[in-house]
PDB file of C-alpha atoms in Angstrom:
ATOM      1  CA  MET A  27      -3.132  22.867  -0.538  1.00 52.00           C
ATOM      2  CA  SER A  28      -3.219  20.444   1.939  1.00 60.00           C
ATOM      3  CA  VAL A  29      -0.394  17.163   1.344  1.00 59.00           C
ATOM      4  CA  SER A  30      -0.230  14.745   3.642  1.00 57.00           C
ATOM      5  CA  ALA A  31       1.960  12.705   5.504  1.00 51.00           C
ATOM      6  CA  THR A  32       0.555  10.936   8.157  1.00 44.00           C
ATOM      7  CA  PRO A  33       2.382   7.584   7.621  1.00 39.00           C
ATOM      8  CA  SER A  34       0.933   4.564   6.915  1.00 39.00           C
ATOM      9  CA  PRO A  35       0.065   1.953   8.758  1.00 38.00           C
ATOM     10  CA  SER A  36       3.546   0.897  10.785  1.00 38.00           C
ATOM     11  CA  PRO A  37       5.203   1.563  13.423  1.00 33.00           C
ATOM     12  CA  ARG A  38       6.216   5.464  14.781  1.00 37.00           C
ATOM     13  CA  LEU A  39       9.487   6.941  13.597  1.00 38.00           C
ATOM     14  CA  GLY A  40      11.554   7.442  16.169  1.00 40.00           C
ATOM     15  CA  PRO A  41      12.723  10.811  17.356  1.00 45.00           C
ATOM     16  CA  ARG A  42      12.586  14.535  15.448  1.00 50.00           C
ATOM     17  CA  GLY A  43      16.029  15.362  16.736  1.00 53.00           C
ATOM     18  CA  SER A  44      18.305  18.004  15.077  1.00 60.00           C
ATOM     19  CA  ASP A  45      20.612  15.626  14.616  1.00 70.00           C
ATOM     20  CA  ARG A  46      18.884  12.914  12.318  1.00 88.00           C
ATOM     21  CA  ARG A  47      19.035  13.364   8.386  1.00 94.00           C
ATOM     22  CA  PRO A  48      16.268  14.023   6.544  1.00 95.00           C
ATOM     23  CA  TRP A  49      14.813  11.811   4.230  1.00 96.00           C
ATOM     24  CA  CYS A  50      12.175  13.135   1.341  1.00 96.00           C
ATOM     25  CA  SER A  51      10.447  10.933  -0.867  1.00 95.00           C
ATOM     26  CA  SER A  52       7.414  10.787  -3.405  1.00 95.00           C
ATOM     27  CA  ALA A  53       6.109   7.410  -4.834  1.00 95.00           C
ATOM     28  CA  ALA A  54       4.010   7.888  -7.844  1.00 92.00           C
ATOM     29  CA  PRO A  55       1.011   6.861  -9.321  1.00 93.00           C
ATOM     30  CA  PRO A  56      -1.133   4.765  -8.839  1.00 95.00           C
ATOM     31  CA  GLN A  57       0.899   3.965  -6.247  1.00 97.00           C
ATOM     32  CA  THR A  58       1.284   6.282  -2.655  1.00 97.00           C
ATOM     33  CA  ARG A  59       2.618   6.439   0.828  1.00 97.00           C
ATOM     34  CA  HIS A  60       2.025   3.266   0.964  1.00 98.00           C
ATOM     35  CA  ALA A  61       4.544   1.660  -1.304  1.00 98.00           C
ATOM     36  CA  TRP A  62       7.256   3.109   1.161  1.00 98.00           C
ATOM     37  CA  ARG A  63       5.776   1.260   3.881  1.00 98.00           C
ATOM     38  CA  LYS A  64       8.755  -1.383   3.754  1.00 98.00           C
ATOM     39  CA  VAL A  65      11.538   0.821   4.332  1.00 98.00           C
ATOM     40  CA  LEU A  66      11.048   3.490   6.645  1.00 97.00           C
ATOM     41  CA  ALA A  67      12.090   1.524   9.920  1.00 97.00           C
ATOM     42  CA  PRO A  68      15.147   0.362   9.334  1.00 98.00           C
ATOM     43  CA  LEU A  69      16.275   4.514   7.447  1.00 98.00           C
ATOM     44  CA  ALA A  70      14.386   6.240  10.472  1.00 97.00           C
ATOM     45  CA  GLN A  71      17.273   3.033  12.361  1.00 97.00           C
ATOM     46  CA  ALA A  72      20.092   4.146   9.790  1.00 97.00           C
ATOM     47  CA  GLY A  73      19.479   7.948  11.678  1.00 97.00           C
ATOM     48  CA  TYR A  74      16.675   9.104   9.057  1.00 98.00           C
ATOM     49  CA  ARG A  75      13.951  11.039   9.856  1.00 97.00           C
ATOM     50  CA  VAL A  76      11.829   9.540   7.936  1.00 97.00           C
ATOM     51  CA  ILE A  77       9.393  12.440   5.566  1.00 98.00           C
ATOM     52  CA  ALA A  78       6.879  10.548   2.763  1.00 97.00           C
ATOM     53  CA  PRO A  79       4.244  12.631   1.320  1.00 97.00           C
ATOM     54  CA  ASP A  80       1.179  11.312  -0.019  1.00 97.00           C
ATOM     55  CA  TYR A  81       1.479  13.758  -3.237  1.00 96.00           C
ATOM     56  CA  ARG A  82      -0.954  16.757  -4.260  1.00 97.00           C
ATOM     57  CA  GLY A  83      -3.401  13.720  -5.842  1.00 96.00           C
ATOM     58  CA  ALA A  84      -3.024  11.050  -3.664  1.00 95.00           C
ATOM     59  CA  GLY A  85      -3.893   9.600  -0.964  1.00 95.00           C
ATOM     60  CA  ALA A  86      -4.946  11.359   1.740  1.00 93.00           C
ATOM     61  CA  SER A  87      -3.956  14.324  -0.174  1.00 96.00           C
ATOM     62  CA  THR A  88      -6.243  17.028  -1.752  1.00 96.00           C
ATOM     63  CA  LYS A  89      -7.374  16.946  -5.437  1.00 97.00           C
ATOM     64  CA  PRO A  90      -6.648  20.535  -6.809  1.00 97.00           C
ATOM     65  CA  CYS A  91      -7.972  21.080 -10.459  1.00 96.00           C
ATOM     66  CA  ASP A  92      -4.057  22.120 -11.309  1.00 97.00           C
ATOM     67  CA  GLY A  93      -0.338  22.768 -10.434  1.00 98.00           C
ATOM     68  CA  TYR A  94       0.119  18.884 -10.881  1.00 98.00           C
ATOM     69  CA  ASP A  95       3.455  20.391 -12.855  1.00 98.00           C
ATOM     70  CA  LYS A  96       6.293  18.833 -11.515  1.00 98.00           C
ATOM     71  CA  TRP A  97       7.860  22.501 -10.260  1.00 98.00           C
ATOM     72  CA  THR A  98       4.583  23.766  -8.214  1.00 98.00           C
ATOM     73  CA  MET A  99       4.511  20.528  -6.980  1.00 98.00           C
ATOM     74  CA  ALA A 100       8.458  20.803  -5.653  1.00 98.00           C
ATOM     75  CA  ALA A 101       6.569  23.393  -3.445  1.00 98.00           C
ATOM     76  CA  ASP A 102       4.094  21.514  -2.033  1.00 97.00           C
ATOM     77  CA  LEU A 103       7.496  18.993  -0.608  1.00 97.00           C
ATOM     78  CA  HIS A 104       9.605  22.265   0.036  1.00 98.00           C
ATOM     79  CA  THR A 105       6.225  24.185   1.808  1.00 97.00           C
ATOM     80  CA  LEU A 106       6.050  21.183   4.127  1.00 97.00           C
ATOM     81  CA  VAL A 107       9.706  20.042   4.935  1.00 97.00           C
ATOM     82  CA  HIS A 108      10.996  22.633   5.714  1.00 97.00           C
ATOM     83  CA  ASP A 109       7.929  25.704   6.755  1.00 97.00           C
ATOM     84  CA  HIS A 110       5.539  23.094   8.802  1.00 96.00           C
ATOM     85  CA  LEU A 111       7.747  20.538   9.684  1.00 97.00           C
ATOM     86  CA  GLY A 112      10.874  23.231  10.809  1.00 96.00           C
ATOM     87  CA  VAL A 113      13.374  20.969   8.442  1.00 96.00           C
ATOM     88  CA  GLN A 114      16.364  23.993   8.127  1.00 94.00           C
ATOM     89  CA  LYS A 115      19.018  20.810   7.282  1.00 95.00           C
ATOM     90  CA  PRO A 116      19.617  20.033   3.257  1.00 97.00           C
ATOM     91  CA  VAL A 117      17.264  16.704   2.608  1.00 98.00           C
ATOM     92  CA  SER A 118      17.860  13.629   1.147  1.00 98.00           C
ATOM     93  CA  VAL A 119      15.251  13.886  -1.843  1.00 98.00           C
ATOM     94  CA  VAL A 120      13.585   9.772  -3.355  1.00 98.00           C
ATOM     95  CA  GLY A 121      11.492   9.707  -6.200  1.00 98.00           C
ATOM     96  CA  HIS A 122      10.335   5.957  -7.071  1.00 98.00           C
ATOM     97  CA  ASP A 123       8.901   6.675 -11.156  1.00 97.00           C
ATOM     98  CA  LEU A 124       6.744   9.405 -11.786  1.00 97.00           C
ATOM     99  CA  GLY A 125       7.488  10.465  -8.056  1.00 97.00           C
ATOM    100  CA  SER A 126      11.983  10.588 -10.036  1.00 98.00           C
ATOM    101  CA  MET A 127      10.448  13.108 -11.672  1.00 98.00           C
ATOM    102  CA  LEU A 128       8.972  15.630  -8.550  1.00 98.00           C
ATOM    103  CA  GLY A 129      12.331  14.959  -6.911  1.00 98.00           C
ATOM    104  CA  PHE A 130      14.164  16.048  -9.531  1.00 98.00           C
ATOM    105  CA  GLY A 131      12.266  19.252  -9.757  1.00 98.00           C
ATOM    106  CA  TYR A 132      13.065  19.281  -5.904  1.00 98.00           C
ATOM    107  CA  ALA A 133      16.563  18.738  -6.717  1.00 98.00           C
ATOM    108  CA  LEU A 134      15.772  21.748  -9.521  1.00 98.00           C
ATOM    109  CA  ARG A 135      13.426  24.218  -8.490  1.00 98.00           C
ATOM    110  CA  TYR A 136      15.686  24.099  -4.609  1.00 98.00           C
ATOM    111  CA  ARG A 137      19.550  23.836  -4.752  1.00 98.00           C
ATOM    112  CA  VAL A 138      20.693  24.440  -2.304  1.00 98.00           C
ATOM    113  CA  ASP A 139      18.426  22.492  -0.456  1.00 98.00           C
ATOM    114  CA  VAL A 140      19.211  18.837  -1.696  1.00 98.00           C
ATOM    115  CA  VAL A 141      22.360  16.671  -0.755  1.00 98.00           C
ATOM    116  CA  SER A 142      21.361  13.772  -2.945  1.00 98.00           C
ATOM    117  CA  LEU A 143      18.693  12.763  -5.199  1.00 98.00           C
ATOM    118  CA  THR A 144      18.033   9.217  -5.854  1.00 98.00           C
ATOM    119  CA  THR A 145      14.840   8.917  -8.583  1.00 98.00           C
ATOM    120  CA  MET A 146      13.838   5.484  -9.704  1.00 98.00           C
ATOM    121  CA  GLU A 147      12.826   3.981 -12.329  1.00 97.00           C
ATOM    122  CA  ALA A 148      11.239   6.542 -14.597  1.00 97.00           C
ATOM    123  CA  PRO A 149      11.988   8.913 -18.213  1.00 98.00           C
ATOM    124  CA  LEU A 150      12.869  12.323 -16.632  1.00 98.00           C
ATOM    125  CA  PRO A 151      11.521  14.474 -18.005  1.00 98.00           C
ATOM    126  CA  GLY A 152      14.104  17.406 -20.535  1.00 98.00           C
ATOM    127  CA  THR A 153      16.442  14.937 -21.261  1.00 98.00           C
ATOM    128  CA  ASP A 154      16.613  13.058 -24.757  1.00 98.00           C
ATOM    129  CA  TYR A 155      15.598   9.358 -23.207  1.00 98.00           C
ATOM    130  CA  TYR A 156      12.438  11.476 -21.356  1.00 98.00           C
ATOM    131  CA  GLU A 157      11.505  12.023 -25.310  1.00 98.00           C
ATOM    132  CA  GLN A 158      12.152   8.553 -26.773  1.00 97.00           C
ATOM    133  CA  ARG A 159      10.813   6.245 -24.155  1.00 97.00           C
ATOM    134  CA  LYS A 160       7.038   8.497 -24.511  1.00 97.00           C
ATOM    135  CA  VAL A 161       6.677   7.353 -27.530  1.00 97.00           C
ATOM    136  CA  ALA A 162       7.335   3.979 -26.580  1.00 96.00           C
ATOM    137  CA  LYS A 163       4.984   1.302 -28.069  1.00 96.00           C
ATOM    138  CA  SER A 164       4.645   0.512 -23.867  1.00 95.00           C
ATOM    139  CA  ALA A 165       4.495   4.111 -22.719  1.00 97.00           C
ATOM    140  CA  TRP A 166       0.976   3.622 -24.052  1.00 97.00           C
ATOM    141  CA  HIS A 167      -0.474   5.007 -20.470  1.00 97.00           C
ATOM    142  CA  PHE A 168       1.626   8.591 -21.034  1.00 97.00           C
ATOM    143  CA  ASP A 169      -0.866   9.543 -24.265  1.00 97.00           C
ATOM    144  CA  PHE A 170      -3.680   7.455 -22.408  1.00 98.00           C
ATOM    145  CA  HIS A 171      -3.762   9.670 -19.231  1.00 98.00           C
ATOM    146  CA  ALA A 172      -2.777  13.078 -21.188  1.00 97.00           C
ATOM    147  CA  ASN A 173      -6.445  12.513 -22.286  1.00 97.00           C
ATOM    148  CA  PRO A 174      -8.360  12.481 -18.872  1.00 97.00           C
ATOM    149  CA  ASP A 175     -11.735  12.419 -19.588  1.00 97.00           C
ATOM    150  CA  LEU A 176     -11.400   9.205 -21.757  1.00 97.00           C
ATOM    151  CA  ALA A 177      -9.286   8.511 -19.196  1.00 98.00           C
ATOM    152  CA  VAL A 178     -10.721   8.853 -16.177  1.00 98.00           C
ATOM    153  CA  HIS A 179     -14.871   7.576 -18.100  1.00 98.00           C
ATOM    154  CA  LEU A 180     -13.141   4.614 -19.141  1.00 98.00           C
ATOM    155  CA  THR A 181     -11.940   3.710 -15.381  1.00 98.00           C
ATOM    156  CA  CYS A 182     -13.840   4.714 -13.569  1.00 97.00           C
ATOM    157  CA  GLY A 183     -15.785   1.371 -11.657  1.00 97.00           C
ATOM    158  CA  ARG A 184     -12.867  -0.141 -13.158  1.00 97.00           C
ATOM    159  CA  GLU A 185     -10.303   1.625 -10.455  1.00 97.00           C
ATOM    160  CA  ARG A 186      -8.817  -1.829  -8.477  1.00 97.00           C
ATOM    161  CA  TRP A 187      -9.498  -4.012 -12.623  1.00 97.00           C
ATOM    162  CA  TYR A 188      -6.644  -0.914 -14.138  1.00 98.00           C
ATOM    163  CA  ILE A 189      -4.252  -1.109 -11.762  1.00 97.00           C
ATOM    164  CA  THR A 190      -3.580  -4.241 -11.117  1.00 97.00           C
ATOM    165  CA  ARG A 191      -2.581  -4.617 -14.732  1.00 96.00           C
ATOM    166  CA  PHE A 192      -0.075  -2.562 -13.941  1.00 97.00           C
ATOM    167  CA  PHE A 193       0.938  -4.534 -10.577  1.00 97.00           C
ATOM    168  CA  ASP A 194       0.662  -7.621 -12.952  1.00 96.00           C
ATOM    169  CA  ASP A 195       3.146  -5.898 -15.296  1.00 95.00           C
ATOM    170  CA  LEU A 196       6.084  -4.688 -13.554  1.00 97.00           C
ATOM    171  CA  THR A 197       6.259  -6.743 -10.366  1.00 97.00           C
ATOM    172  CA  TYR A 198       9.822 -10.409 -10.535  1.00 97.00           C
ATOM    173  CA  GLN A 199       8.444 -10.536  -6.988  1.00 96.00           C
ATOM    174  CA  PRO A 200       5.129 -11.319  -7.118  1.00 91.00           C
ATOM    175  CA  ASP A 201       3.842 -11.639  -3.757  1.00 95.00           C
ATOM    176  CA  ALA A 202       5.067  -8.197  -2.865  1.00 98.00           C
ATOM    177  CA  ILE A 203       2.397  -6.173  -3.477  1.00 98.00           C
ATOM    178  CA  THR A 204      -0.759  -8.070  -1.571  1.00 98.00           C
ATOM    179  CA  ASP A 205      -4.087  -8.072  -2.747  1.00 97.00           C
ATOM    180  CA  ALA A 206      -4.519  -6.235   0.784  1.00 98.00           C
ATOM    181  CA  ASP A 207      -2.107  -4.051  -0.591  1.00 98.00           C
ATOM    182  CA  VAL A 208      -4.110  -3.200  -3.946  1.00 98.00           C
ATOM    183  CA  ASP A 209      -6.696  -2.361  -2.058  1.00 98.00           C
ATOM    184  CA  VAL A 210      -5.144   0.300  -0.114  1.00 98.00           C
ATOM    185  CA  TYR A 211      -3.910   1.129  -3.674  1.00 98.00           C
ATOM    186  CA  ALA A 212      -7.759   1.198  -5.421  1.00 98.00           C
ATOM    187  CA  ARG A 213      -9.439   2.806  -2.352  1.00 97.00           C
ATOM    188  CA  ALA A 214      -7.014   5.547  -3.395  1.00 97.00           C
ATOM    189  CA  PHE A 215      -7.983   5.990  -7.257  1.00 97.00           C
ATOM    190  CA  GLN A 216     -11.224   5.362  -6.363  1.00 97.00           C
ATOM    191  CA  ALA A 217     -11.989   8.478  -4.331  1.00 97.00           C
ATOM    192  CA  PRO A 218     -13.060  11.644  -5.643  1.00 97.00           C
ATOM    193  CA  GLY A 219     -11.013  13.066  -8.097  1.00 97.00           C
ATOM    194  CA  ALA A 220      -7.955  11.097  -8.131  1.00 97.00           C
ATOM    195  CA  MET A 221      -8.090   9.668 -11.133  1.00 98.00           C
ATOM    196  CA  ARG A 222      -8.207  12.748 -12.789  1.00 98.00           C
ATOM    197  CA  ALA A 223      -5.474  14.531 -10.529  1.00 98.00           C
ATOM    198  CA  LEU A 224      -3.109  10.598 -11.751  1.00 97.00           C
ATOM    199  CA  CYS A 225      -3.954  11.739 -15.033  1.00 98.00           C
ATOM    200  CA  GLU A 226      -3.360  15.609 -14.699  1.00 98.00           C
ATOM    201  CA  ILE A 227       0.694  14.714 -13.171  1.00 98.00           C
ATOM    202  CA  TYR A 228       0.706  12.916 -16.879  1.00 98.00           C
ATOM    203  CA  ARG A 229      -0.564  15.649 -18.450  1.00 98.00           C
ATOM    204  CA  GLU A 230       1.772  17.863 -17.068  1.00 98.00           C
ATOM    205  CA  LEU A 231       4.933  16.018 -18.740  1.00 98.00           C
ATOM    206  CA  ASP A 232       5.922  18.116 -21.558  1.00 98.00           C
ATOM    207  CA  HIS A 233       5.312  21.565 -19.464  1.00 98.00           C
ATOM    208  CA  ASP A 234       7.624  19.548 -17.174  1.00 98.00           C
ATOM    209  CA  ALA A 235      10.484  18.768 -19.306  1.00 98.00           C
ATOM    210  CA  ARG A 236      10.326  22.819 -20.813  1.00 98.00           C
ATOM    211  CA  ILE A 237      10.800  23.714 -17.843  1.00 98.00           C
ATOM    212  CA  HIS A 238      13.597  21.107 -16.118  1.00 98.00           C
ATOM    213  CA  ARG A 239      15.647  22.367 -19.127  1.00 98.00           C
ATOM    214  CA  ASP A 240      14.759  26.066 -18.699  1.00 98.00           C
ATOM    215  CA  ALA A 241      16.326  25.374 -15.424  1.00 98.00           C
ATOM    216  CA  ILE A 242      19.389  23.694 -17.052  1.00 98.00           C
ATOM    217  CA  ALA A 243      20.252  26.252 -19.982  1.00 98.00           C
ATOM    218  CA  SER A 244      19.940  28.540 -17.104  1.00 98.00           C
ATOM    219  CA  GLY A 245      21.056  27.292 -13.970  1.00 98.00           C
ATOM    220  CA  GLY A 246      23.726  24.215 -15.352  1.00 98.00           C
ATOM    221  CA  LYS A 247      23.452  20.327 -14.493  1.00 98.00           C
ATOM    222  CA  LEU A 248      22.925  19.298 -10.392  1.00 98.00           C
ATOM    223  CA  THR A 249      25.942  18.928  -8.614  1.00 98.00           C
ATOM    224  CA  VAL A 250      24.835  17.160  -6.305  1.00 98.00           C
ATOM    225  CA  PRO A 251      24.951  13.469  -6.780  1.00 98.00           C
ATOM    226  CA  VAL A 252      22.666  11.698  -8.341  1.00 98.00           C
ATOM    227  CA  LEU A 253      21.905   8.298  -7.921  1.00 98.00           C
ATOM    228  CA  GLY A 254      20.256   6.327 -11.398  1.00 98.00           C
ATOM    229  CA  ALA A 255      18.293   3.325 -10.610  1.00 98.00           C
ATOM    230  CA  GLY A 256      16.296   0.759 -11.143  1.00 98.00           C
ATOM    231  CA  GLY A 257      14.791  -2.822 -10.974  1.00 98.00           C
ATOM    232  CA  ALA A 258      17.371  -5.435 -12.419  1.00 98.00           C
ATOM    233  CA  THR A 259      15.158  -7.558 -14.227  1.00 97.00           C
ATOM    234  CA  GLN A 260      13.868  -4.088 -15.842  1.00 94.00           C
ATOM    235  CA  ALA A 261      15.527  -3.260 -19.625  1.00 90.00           C
ATOM    236  CA  LEU A 262      15.176   0.089 -19.749  1.00 92.00           C
ATOM    237  CA  ALA A 263      16.829  -0.052 -16.269  1.00 92.00           C
ATOM    238  CA  ALA A 264      20.127   0.331 -18.072  1.00 92.00           C
ATOM    239  CA  HIS A 265      19.483   3.372 -19.677  1.00 96.00           C
ATOM    240  CA  TYR A 266      18.428   5.886 -16.117  1.00 97.00           C
ATOM    241  CA  ARG A 267      22.415   6.155 -15.650  1.00 97.00           C
ATOM    242  CA  GLY A 268      23.075   7.330 -19.028  1.00 97.00           C
ATOM    243  CA  MET A 269      20.560   9.945 -18.764  1.00 98.00           C
ATOM    244  CA  CYS A 270      21.871  11.146 -14.987  1.00 98.00           C
ATOM    245  CA  GLU A 271      24.578  11.692 -16.535  1.00 98.00           C
ATOM    246  CA  GLU A 272      22.181  14.061 -19.066  1.00 98.00           C
ATOM    247  CA  ILE A 273      21.272  16.604 -16.385  1.00 98.00           C
ATOM    248  CA  ALA A 274      24.242  15.160 -13.550  1.00 98.00           C
ATOM    249  CA  ASP A 275      27.626  16.104 -13.292  1.00 97.00           C
ATOM    250  CA  ASN A 276      27.370  13.688 -10.444  1.00 98.00           C
ATOM    251  CA  VAL A 277      26.177   9.904 -11.239  1.00 98.00           C
ATOM    252  CA  THR A 278      26.150   7.358  -9.683  1.00 98.00           C
ATOM    253  CA  GLY A 279      24.486   3.920 -11.307  1.00 98.00           C
ATOM    254  CA  HIS A 280      22.735   0.942  -9.768  1.00 98.00           C
ATOM    255  CA  LEU A 281      20.275  -1.870 -10.714  1.00 97.00           C
ATOM    256  CA  VAL A 282      18.536  -3.543  -8.038  1.00 98.00           C
ATOM    257  CA  GLU A 283      18.572  -7.595  -7.658  1.00 97.00           C
ATOM    258  CA  LYS A 284      15.756  -9.644  -7.206  1.00 97.00           C
ATOM    259  CA  ALA A 285      13.146  -6.519  -8.157  1.00 98.00           C
ATOM    260  CA  GLY A 286      11.339  -5.647 -11.058  1.00 98.00           C
ATOM    261  CA  HIS A 287       9.315  -1.679 -11.291  1.00 98.00           C
ATOM    262  CA  TRP A 288       8.317  -1.284  -7.976  1.00 98.00           C
ATOM    263  CA  VAL A 289      12.252  -1.401  -6.209  1.00 98.00           C
ATOM    264  CA  PRO A 290      11.468  -0.701  -2.844  1.00 98.00           C
ATOM    265  CA  GLU A 291       8.923  -3.080  -2.360  1.00 98.00           C
ATOM    266  CA  GLU A 292      10.125  -6.402  -4.516  1.00 98.00           C
ATOM    267  CA  ASN A 293      13.699  -5.819  -2.712  1.00 98.00           C
ATOM    268  CA  PRO A 294      13.177  -3.375   0.399  1.00 98.00           C
ATOM    269  CA  GLU A 295      16.283  -4.567   2.057  1.00 98.00           C
ATOM    270  CA  GLY A 296      18.304  -3.811  -1.391  1.00 98.00           C
ATOM    271  CA  PHE A 297      16.829  -0.469  -2.102  1.00 98.00           C
ATOM    272  CA  VAL A 298      17.681   0.194   2.047  1.00 98.00           C
ATOM    273  CA  ARG A 299      21.727  -1.478   1.238  1.00 98.00           C
ATOM    274  CA  MET A 300      21.629   1.004  -1.677  1.00 98.00           C
ATOM    275  CA  PHE A 301      20.458   4.020  -0.323  1.00 98.00           C
ATOM    276  CA  LEU A 302      22.447   3.578   2.639  1.00 98.00           C
ATOM    277  CA  ASP A 303      26.079   3.634   0.940  1.00 98.00           C
ATOM    278  CA  PHE A 304      24.967   6.606  -1.958  1.00 98.00           C
ATOM    279  CA  ASP A 305      23.652   8.529   0.445  1.00 98.00           C
ATOM    280  CA  ALA A 306      27.063   8.355   2.987  1.00 97.00           C
ATOM    281  CA  ARG A 307      29.054   9.242   0.007  1.00 97.00           C
ATOM    282  CA  ALA A 308      26.809  11.870  -1.273  1.00 97.00           C
ATOM    283  CA  ARG A 309      27.041  13.103   2.158  1.00 96.00           C
ATOM    284  CA  THR A 310      30.757  13.271   2.716  1.00 93.00           C
ATOM    285  CA  ALA A 311      31.487  14.410  -0.306  1.00 81.00           C
TER     286      ALA A 311
END
């Protein structure tokens, strides 16, 4: 299994010195590491060693047939960060959408290696809110993607049209994601095996919920600071703080103004301010 950590087109992001605070992020389908392009340089300038890999099945990472439960995907990231990149400090883990689910699994599996967890715009498997959200009519894509043969067949050759639908429906800032950006995402999910990998991530969500509930039952709630965030224009974002209180003892909620679902792209400055404030407090707690 190979997880690609090559940065998206952007300037190189500073030294790898041990004094830099490690920051590891995960995006979510239909996106790749390209989703973080607007925030990497500001975070590096703020003193972070930014690590923004493509998760298993996305972008330049390999697309195996299985292993899409978030427990296994968390192991991919942990191996990359600590074994291959040699990070020895606890990491600030950041996720968006399904990347938040992966970040949650990471924080549960590697508790001592996490200094803070930032989640955005996702119902976390293992919470009551996830169980409510997955059966909502507007969450139709959960069941659609959980049937890979059907979803892959119906989207084959139409990947760009299909993923554009999510950007059109969930974006508040219409110029935040350009046609060129959509081209980057479309090429990624037109690659052989990419749409099936996307579907497998969804198909594992109920399995993830069982794993996460068992981890909390045996190890207790997370004790690291957790941020439940979302775009202020999204109606669902009001639920995220309460959801995070189900799984963590120390929870902060924050809504990023002038942003829809795609927070780091729609309001990168607001995202960076939110994260730096939260993580500074987390590191001094």
